[in-house]
Amino acid sequence: PDSREAEEAGIAGAFMGSFMLIMITALIVIPVGIGAALYLEEFAPKNKFIDLLEVNINNLAAVPSIVFGLLGLSIFINTMHLPRSTPLVGGLVLSLMTLPPLIMNARLAIRSVPASIRHAALGLGASPMQVILHHVVPLSMPGIMTGTIISLSRALGETAPLLMIGMVAFIADIAENPLEAATALPVQIYIWANNPEVAFIEKSSGAILILICLLMMINSIAVYIRQKFEKSW
């Protein structure tokens, strides 16, 4: 756990906080994001409302992450009165930030499945739902998984939205559940880097290397999945 003494400070609490943040984010964005992508690509009617929705999703993917932090502060803390500095609120904020790019990546993966496969399955008597569940989803899954992992990797490295919801506070204990106050690894790096003691700055350098290695490992897994399972048409 963290400590005000550099010799006793560690990243166990921050690592656990980041783990809970990513788990909450994944539990929300994976079903919602993939479901939204399937609906928009396979079921949504072509009208002005859907066009407006697609434009807004594309625009939200480019919004700075700190804006989502301010939105989370306003909705989840000030309006819904959820506890500040908790992985639950952090996960909800990161979910809002991660959903738009995940939906866009999932739609691209679904769109990459050739129309001839859909037509062939329909010609053999499959229902539209069977075509989607038995052909479109399995064939697009490598691309969906890659986009999901990269989106979650981006969320893991975010600091600004977590600062807005109070996760920058000094937390000495390791959180045991999502409703307890916690910090995250990027935020811990930010705290140590702003400490005037040289020992804390050195610890922040070590934590940065750990975070970079973790992100590189996650992105490497995404690349491997894409190269291993993706089909070329």
PDB file of C-alpha atoms in Angstrom:
ATOM      1  CA  PRO A   1       0.000   0.000   0.000  1.00  0.00           C
ATOM      2  CA  ASP A   2       0.932   3.637  -0.287  1.00  0.00           C
ATOM      3  CA  SER A   3       2.695   5.498   2.509  1.00  0.00           C
ATOM      4  CA  ARG A   4       3.924   9.002   3.273  1.00  0.00           C
ATOM      5  CA  GLU A   5       7.361   7.458   3.783  1.00  0.00           C
ATOM      6  CA  ALA A   6       9.087   6.695   0.482  1.00  0.00           C
ATOM      7  CA  GLU A   7      10.746   3.559   1.877  1.00  0.00           C
ATOM      8  CA  GLU A   8       7.363   2.034   2.736  1.00  0.00           C
ATOM      9  CA  ALA A   9       5.328   3.243  -0.248  1.00  0.00           C
ATOM     10  CA  GLY A  10       4.279   0.691  -2.856  1.00  0.00           C
ATOM     11  CA  ILE A  11       1.862   0.123  -5.727  1.00  0.00           C
ATOM     12  CA  ALA A  12      -0.185  -2.764  -4.315  1.00  0.00           C
ATOM     13  CA  GLY A  13      -3.156  -0.515  -3.491  1.00  0.00           C
ATOM     14  CA  ALA A  14      -2.962   1.294  -6.823  1.00  0.00           C
ATOM     15  CA  PHE A  15      -2.638  -1.994  -8.722  1.00  0.00           C
ATOM     16  CA  MET A  16      -5.726  -3.403  -6.986  1.00  0.00           C
ATOM     17  CA  GLY A  17      -7.610  -0.186  -7.697  1.00  0.00           C
ATOM     18  CA  SER A  18      -6.701  -0.359 -11.389  1.00  0.00           C
ATOM     19  CA  PHE A  19      -7.728  -4.016 -11.495  1.00  0.00           C
ATOM     20  CA  MET A  20     -11.170  -3.252 -10.065  1.00  0.00           C
ATOM     21  CA  LEU A  21     -11.559  -0.258 -12.392  1.00  0.00           C
ATOM     22  CA  ILE A  22     -10.862  -2.342 -15.491  1.00  0.00           C
ATOM     23  CA  MET A  23     -13.097  -5.207 -14.332  1.00  0.00           C
ATOM     24  CA  ILE A  24     -16.042  -2.842 -13.775  1.00  0.00           C
ATOM     25  CA  THR A  25     -15.381  -1.109 -17.082  1.00  0.00           C
ATOM     26  CA  ALA A  26     -15.184  -4.428 -18.955  1.00  0.00           C
ATOM     27  CA  LEU A  27     -18.394  -5.752 -17.381  1.00  0.00           C
ATOM     28  CA  ILE A  28     -20.232  -2.671 -18.639  1.00  0.00           C
ATOM     29  CA  VAL A  29     -18.711  -1.881 -22.019  1.00  0.00           C
ATOM     30  CA  ILE A  30     -18.326  -5.383 -23.481  1.00  0.00           C
ATOM     31  CA  PRO A  31     -22.034  -6.366 -23.536  1.00  0.00           C
ATOM     32  CA  VAL A  32     -23.310  -2.813 -24.123  1.00  0.00           C
ATOM     33  CA  GLY A  33     -20.720  -1.923 -26.762  1.00  0.00           C
ATOM     34  CA  ILE A  34     -20.971  -5.146 -28.768  1.00  0.00           C
ATOM     35  CA  GLY A  35     -24.770  -5.136 -28.488  1.00  0.00           C
ATOM     36  CA  ALA A  36     -24.954  -1.536 -29.699  1.00  0.00           C
ATOM     37  CA  ALA A  37     -22.612  -2.300 -32.605  1.00  0.00           C
ATOM     38  CA  LEU A  38     -24.694  -5.319 -33.651  1.00  0.00           C
ATOM     39  CA  TYR A  39     -27.895  -3.301 -33.468  1.00  0.00           C
ATOM     40  CA  LEU A  40     -26.522  -0.390 -35.485  1.00  0.00           C
ATOM     41  CA  GLU A  41     -25.021  -2.648 -38.162  1.00  0.00           C
ATOM     42  CA  GLU A  42     -27.657  -5.380 -38.482  1.00  0.00           C
ATOM     43  CA  PHE A  43     -31.003  -4.162 -37.153  1.00  0.00           C
ATOM     44  CA  ALA A  44     -31.183  -0.359 -37.002  1.00  0.00           C
ATOM     45  CA  PRO A  45     -33.434   1.288 -39.590  1.00  0.00           C
ATOM     46  CA  LYS A  46     -31.942   3.916 -41.829  1.00  0.00           C
ATOM     47  CA  ASN A  47     -33.457   7.182 -40.629  1.00  0.00           C
ATOM     48  CA  LYS A  48     -32.375  10.588 -39.361  1.00  0.00           C
ATOM     49  CA  PHE A  49     -32.370   9.523 -35.707  1.00  0.00           C
ATOM     50  CA  ILE A  50     -29.934   6.666 -36.366  1.00  0.00           C
ATOM     51  CA  ASP A  51     -27.783   8.990 -38.495  1.00  0.00           C
ATOM     52  CA  LEU A  52     -27.703  11.507 -35.635  1.00  0.00           C
ATOM     53  CA  LEU A  53     -26.857   8.737 -33.162  1.00  0.00           C
ATOM     54  CA  GLU A  54     -23.949   7.534 -35.318  1.00  0.00           C
ATOM     55  CA  VAL A  55     -22.577  11.063 -35.655  1.00  0.00           C
ATOM     56  CA  ASN A  56     -22.755  11.566 -31.886  1.00  0.00           C
ATOM     57  CA  ILE A  57     -20.942   8.266 -31.228  1.00  0.00           C
ATOM     58  CA  ASN A  58     -18.163   9.300 -33.617  1.00  0.00           C
ATOM     59  CA  ASN A  59     -17.914  12.718 -31.961  1.00  0.00           C
ATOM     60  CA  LEU A  60     -17.847  11.266 -28.434  1.00  0.00           C
ATOM     61  CA  ALA A  61     -14.891   9.075 -29.387  1.00  0.00           C
ATOM     62  CA  ALA A  62     -12.854  12.264 -29.930  1.00  0.00           C
ATOM     63  CA  VAL A  63     -13.901  14.065 -26.728  1.00  0.00           C
ATOM     64  CA  PRO A  64     -11.005  14.667 -24.274  1.00  0.00           C
ATOM     65  CA  SER A  65     -11.061  12.243 -21.365  1.00  0.00           C
ATOM     66  CA  ILE A  66     -11.208  14.991 -18.751  1.00  0.00           C
ATOM     67  CA  VAL A  67     -14.670  15.932 -20.030  1.00  0.00           C
ATOM     68  CA  PHE A  68     -15.918  12.463 -19.066  1.00  0.00           C
ATOM     69  CA  GLY A  69     -14.391  13.013 -15.632  1.00  0.00           C
ATOM     70  CA  LEU A  70     -16.374  16.223 -15.222  1.00  0.00           C
ATOM     71  CA  LEU A  71     -19.507  14.434 -16.441  1.00  0.00           C
ATOM     72  CA  GLY A  72     -18.953  11.631 -13.931  1.00  0.00           C
ATOM     73  CA  LEU A  73     -18.403  14.157 -11.140  1.00  0.00           C
ATOM     74  CA  SER A  74     -21.686  15.880 -12.002  1.00  0.00           C
ATOM     75  CA  ILE A  75     -23.833  12.753 -12.504  1.00  0.00           C
ATOM     76  CA  PHE A  76     -22.439   9.972 -10.332  1.00  0.00           C
ATOM     77  CA  ILE A  77     -21.168  12.001  -7.364  1.00  0.00           C
ATOM     78  CA  ASN A  78     -23.133  15.262  -7.208  1.00  0.00           C
ATOM     79  CA  THR A  79     -26.464  13.907  -8.501  1.00  0.00           C
ATOM     80  CA  MET A  80     -26.509  10.187  -7.624  1.00  0.00           C
ATOM     81  CA  HIS A  81     -24.393  10.700  -4.475  1.00  0.00           C
ATOM     82  CA  LEU A  82     -22.181   7.680  -5.072  1.00  0.00           C
ATOM     83  CA  PRO A  83     -19.080   7.551  -2.848  1.00  0.00           C
ATOM     84  CA  ARG A  84     -16.169   9.625  -4.094  1.00  0.00           C
ATOM     85  CA  SER A  85     -12.784   8.088  -4.962  1.00  0.00           C
ATOM     86  CA  THR A  86     -14.173   4.566  -5.388  1.00  0.00           C
ATOM     87  CA  PRO A  87     -13.475   2.075  -8.189  1.00  0.00           C
ATOM     88  CA  LEU A  88     -17.237   1.892  -8.812  1.00  0.00           C
ATOM     89  CA  VAL A  89     -17.453   5.548  -9.834  1.00  0.00           C
ATOM     90  CA  GLY A  90     -14.130   5.320 -11.660  1.00  0.00           C
ATOM     91  CA  GLY A  91     -15.339   2.290 -13.608  1.00  0.00           C
ATOM     92  CA  LEU A  92     -18.555   4.070 -14.579  1.00  0.00           C
ATOM     93  CA  VAL A  93     -16.609   7.111 -15.790  1.00  0.00           C
ATOM     94  CA  LEU A  94     -14.150   4.995 -17.770  1.00  0.00           C
ATOM     95  CA  SER A  95     -17.110   3.085 -19.255  1.00  0.00           C
ATOM     96  CA  LEU A  96     -18.561   6.316 -20.632  1.00  0.00           C
ATOM     97  CA  MET A  97     -15.168   7.144 -22.141  1.00  0.00           C
ATOM     98  CA  THR A  98     -14.529   3.649 -23.542  1.00  0.00           C
ATOM     99  CA  LEU A  99     -17.933   2.914 -25.091  1.00  0.00           C
ATOM    100  CA  PRO A 100     -17.767   5.164 -28.210  1.00  0.00           C
ATOM    101  CA  PRO A 101     -14.427   3.868 -29.567  1.00  0.00           C
ATOM    102  CA  LEU A 102     -15.376   0.286 -28.695  1.00  0.00           C
ATOM    103  CA  ILE A 103     -18.658   0.611 -30.604  1.00  0.00           C
ATOM    104  CA  MET A 104     -16.809   2.050 -33.601  1.00  0.00           C
ATOM    105  CA  ASN A 105     -14.211  -0.746 -33.608  1.00  0.00           C
ATOM    106  CA  ALA A 106     -16.875  -3.441 -33.200  1.00  0.00           C
ATOM    107  CA  ARG A 107     -18.903  -1.987 -36.071  1.00  0.00           C
ATOM    108  CA  LEU A 108     -15.856  -2.046 -38.334  1.00  0.00           C
ATOM    109  CA  ALA A 109     -15.242  -5.689 -37.437  1.00  0.00           C
ATOM    110  CA  ILE A 110     -18.870  -6.645 -38.118  1.00  0.00           C
ATOM    111  CA  ARG A 111     -18.873  -4.666 -41.355  1.00  0.00           C
ATOM    112  CA  SER A 112     -15.783  -6.544 -42.555  1.00  0.00           C
ATOM    113  CA  VAL A 113     -17.749  -9.811 -42.812  1.00  0.00           C
ATOM    114  CA  PRO A 114     -18.632 -10.170 -46.515  1.00  0.00           C
ATOM    115  CA  ALA A 115     -22.273  -9.798 -47.497  1.00  0.00           C
ATOM    116  CA  SER A 116     -21.955 -13.014 -49.545  1.00  0.00           C
ATOM    117  CA  ILE A 117     -21.736 -15.030 -46.304  1.00  0.00           C
ATOM    118  CA  ARG A 118     -24.977 -13.483 -45.066  1.00  0.00           C
ATOM    119  CA  HIS A 119     -26.699 -14.139 -48.398  1.00  0.00           C
ATOM    120  CA  ALA A 120     -25.462 -17.736 -48.534  1.00  0.00           C
ATOM    121  CA  ALA A 121     -26.718 -18.473 -45.013  1.00  0.00           C
ATOM    122  CA  LEU A 122     -30.092 -16.900 -45.766  1.00  0.00           C
ATOM    123  CA  GLY A 123     -30.269 -18.874 -49.010  1.00  0.00           C
ATOM    124  CA  LEU A 124     -29.799 -22.111 -47.035  1.00  0.00           C
ATOM    125  CA  GLY A 125     -32.788 -21.278 -44.862  1.00  0.00           C
ATOM    126  CA  ALA A 126     -31.194 -19.642 -41.841  1.00  0.00           C
ATOM    127  CA  SER A 127     -33.137 -16.923 -40.090  1.00  0.00           C
ATOM    128  CA  PRO A 128     -31.612 -13.426 -39.807  1.00  0.00           C
ATOM    129  CA  MET A 129     -30.896 -14.041 -36.114  1.00  0.00           C
ATOM    130  CA  GLN A 130     -29.181 -17.360 -36.903  1.00  0.00           C
ATOM    131  CA  VAL A 131     -27.066 -15.635 -39.544  1.00  0.00           C
ATOM    132  CA  ILE A 132     -25.886 -13.086 -36.987  1.00  0.00           C
ATOM    133  CA  LEU A 133     -25.291 -15.509 -34.101  1.00  0.00           C
ATOM    134  CA  HIS A 134     -23.768 -18.389 -36.094  1.00  0.00           C
ATOM    135  CA  HIS A 135     -21.885 -16.539 -38.844  1.00  0.00           C
ATOM    136  CA  VAL A 136     -21.468 -12.780 -38.407  1.00  0.00           C
ATOM    137  CA  VAL A 137     -20.514 -12.738 -34.714  1.00  0.00           C
ATOM    138  CA  PRO A 138     -18.026 -15.664 -34.838  1.00  0.00           C
ATOM    139  CA  LEU A 139     -16.325 -14.335 -37.969  1.00  0.00           C
ATOM    140  CA  SER A 140     -16.068 -10.785 -36.605  1.00  0.00           C
ATOM    141  CA  MET A 141     -15.058 -11.840 -33.088  1.00  0.00           C
ATOM    142  CA  PRO A 142     -11.246 -11.497 -33.613  1.00  0.00           C
ATOM    143  CA  GLY A 143     -11.676  -7.867 -34.656  1.00  0.00           C
ATOM    144  CA  ILE A 144     -14.166  -7.224 -31.854  1.00  0.00           C
ATOM    145  CA  MET A 145     -11.822  -8.741 -29.265  1.00  0.00           C
ATOM    146  CA  THR A 146      -8.888  -6.714 -30.553  1.00  0.00           C
ATOM    147  CA  GLY A 147     -10.846  -3.461 -30.427  1.00  0.00           C
ATOM    148  CA  THR A 148     -12.142  -4.288 -26.954  1.00  0.00           C
ATOM    149  CA  ILE A 149      -8.687  -5.035 -25.548  1.00  0.00           C
ATOM    150  CA  ILE A 150      -7.194  -1.871 -27.049  1.00  0.00           C
ATOM    151  CA  SER A 151     -10.071   0.229 -25.685  1.00  0.00           C
ATOM    152  CA  LEU A 152      -9.619  -1.246 -22.200  1.00  0.00           C
ATOM    153  CA  SER A 153      -5.866  -0.690 -22.486  1.00  0.00           C
ATOM    154  CA  ARG A 154      -6.508   2.990 -23.150  1.00  0.00           C
ATOM    155  CA  ALA A 155      -8.786   3.153 -20.110  1.00  0.00           C
ATOM    156  CA  LEU A 156      -6.093   1.534 -17.953  1.00  0.00           C
ATOM    157  CA  GLY A 157      -3.678   4.355 -18.725  1.00  0.00           C
ATOM    158  CA  GLU A 158      -6.091   7.237 -18.132  1.00  0.00           C
ATOM    159  CA  THR A 159      -5.461   9.726 -15.331  1.00  0.00           C
ATOM    160  CA  ALA A 160      -7.452  12.914 -15.993  1.00  0.00           C
ATOM    161  CA  PRO A 161     -11.011  11.548 -15.511  1.00  0.00           C
ATOM    162  CA  LEU A 162      -9.966   9.821 -12.272  1.00  0.00           C
ATOM    163  CA  LEU A 163      -8.548  13.075 -10.906  1.00  0.00           C
ATOM    164  CA  MET A 164     -11.940  14.710 -11.395  1.00  0.00           C
ATOM    165  CA  ILE A 165     -13.719  12.164  -9.187  1.00  0.00           C
ATOM    166  CA  GLY A 166     -11.258  12.432  -6.315  1.00  0.00           C
ATOM    167  CA  MET A 167      -9.088   9.343  -6.820  1.00  0.00           C
ATOM    168  CA  VAL A 168      -6.046  11.574  -6.340  1.00  0.00           C
ATOM    169  CA  ALA A 169      -6.602  11.478  -2.561  1.00  0.00           C
ATOM    170  CA  PHE A 170      -4.010   9.747  -0.371  1.00  0.00           C
ATOM    171  CA  ILE A 171      -5.225   6.192   0.278  1.00  0.00           C
ATOM    172  CA  ALA A 172      -3.094   4.186   2.677  1.00  0.00           C
ATOM    173  CA  ASP A 173      -5.128   0.959   2.707  1.00  0.00           C
ATOM    174  CA  ILE A 174      -5.772  -1.524  -0.077  1.00  0.00           C
ATOM    175  CA  ALA A 175      -9.419  -1.434  -1.181  1.00  0.00           C
ATOM    176  CA  GLU A 176     -11.224  -4.745  -0.694  1.00  0.00           C
ATOM    177  CA  ASN A 177     -14.367  -3.914  -2.700  1.00  0.00           C
ATOM    178  CA  PRO A 178     -15.456  -1.355  -5.333  1.00  0.00           C
ATOM    179  CA  LEU A 179     -17.211   0.829  -2.745  1.00  0.00           C
ATOM    180  CA  GLU A 180     -14.047   1.539  -0.751  1.00  0.00           C
ATOM    181  CA  ALA A 181     -11.824   4.497  -1.548  1.00  0.00           C
ATOM    182  CA  ALA A 182      -8.920   3.571  -3.811  1.00  0.00           C
ATOM    183  CA  THR A 183      -6.453   4.994  -6.264  1.00  0.00           C
ATOM    184  CA  ALA A 184      -5.167   3.729  -9.616  1.00  0.00           C
ATOM    185  CA  LEU A 185      -1.692   3.159 -10.998  1.00  0.00           C
ATOM    186  CA  PRO A 186      -1.629   6.212 -13.341  1.00  0.00           C
ATOM    187  CA  VAL A 187      -2.924   8.417 -10.520  1.00  0.00           C
ATOM    188  CA  GLN A 188      -0.326   6.994  -8.123  1.00  0.00           C
ATOM    189  CA  ILE A 189       2.371   7.915 -10.643  1.00  0.00           C
ATOM    190  CA  TYR A 190       0.934  11.442 -10.822  1.00  0.00           C
ATOM    191  CA  ILE A 191       0.975  11.781  -7.022  1.00  0.00           C
ATOM    192  CA  TRP A 192       4.542  10.527  -6.655  1.00  0.00           C
ATOM    193  CA  ALA A 193       5.836  12.608  -9.571  1.00  0.00           C
ATOM    194  CA  ASN A 194       4.520  15.775  -7.911  1.00  0.00           C
ATOM    195  CA  ASN A 195       6.157  14.928  -4.583  1.00  0.00           C
ATOM    196  CA  PRO A 196       9.277  17.027  -3.924  1.00  0.00           C
ATOM    197  CA  GLU A 197      11.184  14.097  -2.382  1.00  0.00           C
ATOM    198  CA  VAL A 198      13.664  12.484  -4.767  1.00  0.00           C
ATOM    199  CA  ALA A 199      12.785   8.995  -3.481  1.00  0.00           C
ATOM    200  CA  PHE A 200       9.147   9.403  -4.564  1.00  0.00           C
ATOM    201  CA  ILE A 201      10.206  10.664  -8.001  1.00  0.00           C
ATOM    202  CA  GLU A 202      12.381   7.565  -8.375  1.00  0.00           C
ATOM    203  CA  LYS A 203       9.429   5.392  -7.363  1.00  0.00           C
ATOM    204  CA  SER A 204       7.255   7.141  -9.943  1.00  0.00           C
ATOM    205  CA  SER A 205       9.831   6.238 -12.619  1.00  0.00           C
ATOM    206  CA  GLY A 206       9.638   2.585 -11.610  1.00  0.00           C
ATOM    207  CA  ALA A 207       5.838   2.678 -11.606  1.00  0.00           C
ATOM    208  CA  ILE A 208       5.869   4.249 -15.080  1.00  0.00           C
ATOM    209  CA  LEU A 209       7.991   1.382 -16.384  1.00  0.00           C
ATOM    210  CA  ILE A 210       5.588  -1.131 -14.841  1.00  0.00           C
ATOM    211  CA  LEU A 211       2.585   0.612 -16.435  1.00  0.00           C
ATOM    212  CA  ILE A 212       4.303   0.785 -19.835  1.00  0.00           C
ATOM    213  CA  CYS A 213       5.191  -2.913 -19.689  1.00  0.00           C
ATOM    214  CA  LEU A 214       1.619  -3.753 -18.697  1.00  0.00           C
ATOM    215  CA  LEU A 215       0.167  -1.723 -21.574  1.00  0.00           C
ATOM    216  CA  MET A 216       2.636  -3.221 -24.056  1.00  0.00           C
ATOM    217  CA  MET A 217       1.706  -6.721 -22.906  1.00  0.00           C
ATOM    218  CA  ILE A 218      -2.015  -6.020 -23.287  1.00  0.00           C
ATOM    219  CA  ASN A 219      -1.570  -4.486 -26.746  1.00  0.00           C
ATOM    220  CA  SER A 220       0.649  -7.396 -27.803  1.00  0.00           C
ATOM    221  CA  ILE A 221      -2.126  -9.798 -26.822  1.00  0.00           C
ATOM    222  CA  ALA A 222      -4.552  -7.789 -28.963  1.00  0.00           C
ATOM    223  CA  VAL A 223      -2.205  -7.917 -31.963  1.00  0.00           C
ATOM    224  CA  TYR A 224      -1.633 -11.657 -31.498  1.00  0.00           C
ATOM    225  CA  ILE A 225      -5.368 -12.381 -31.359  1.00  0.00           C
ATOM    226  CA  ARG A 226      -5.948 -10.361 -34.510  1.00  0.00           C
ATOM    227  CA  GLN A 227      -3.154 -12.043 -36.476  1.00  0.00           C
ATOM    228  CA  LYS A 228      -3.954 -15.523 -35.190  1.00  0.00           C
ATOM    229  CA  PHE A 229      -7.699 -15.643 -35.744  1.00  0.00           C
ATOM    230  CA  GLU A 230      -8.551 -12.967 -38.300  1.00  0.00           C
ATOM    231  CA  LYS A 231      -9.634 -14.258 -41.705  1.00  0.00           C
ATOM    232  CA  SER A 232      -8.764 -12.486 -44.947  1.00  0.00           C
ATOM    233  CA  TRP A 233     -11.517 -12.282 -47.515  1.00  0.00           C
TER     234      TRP A 233
END
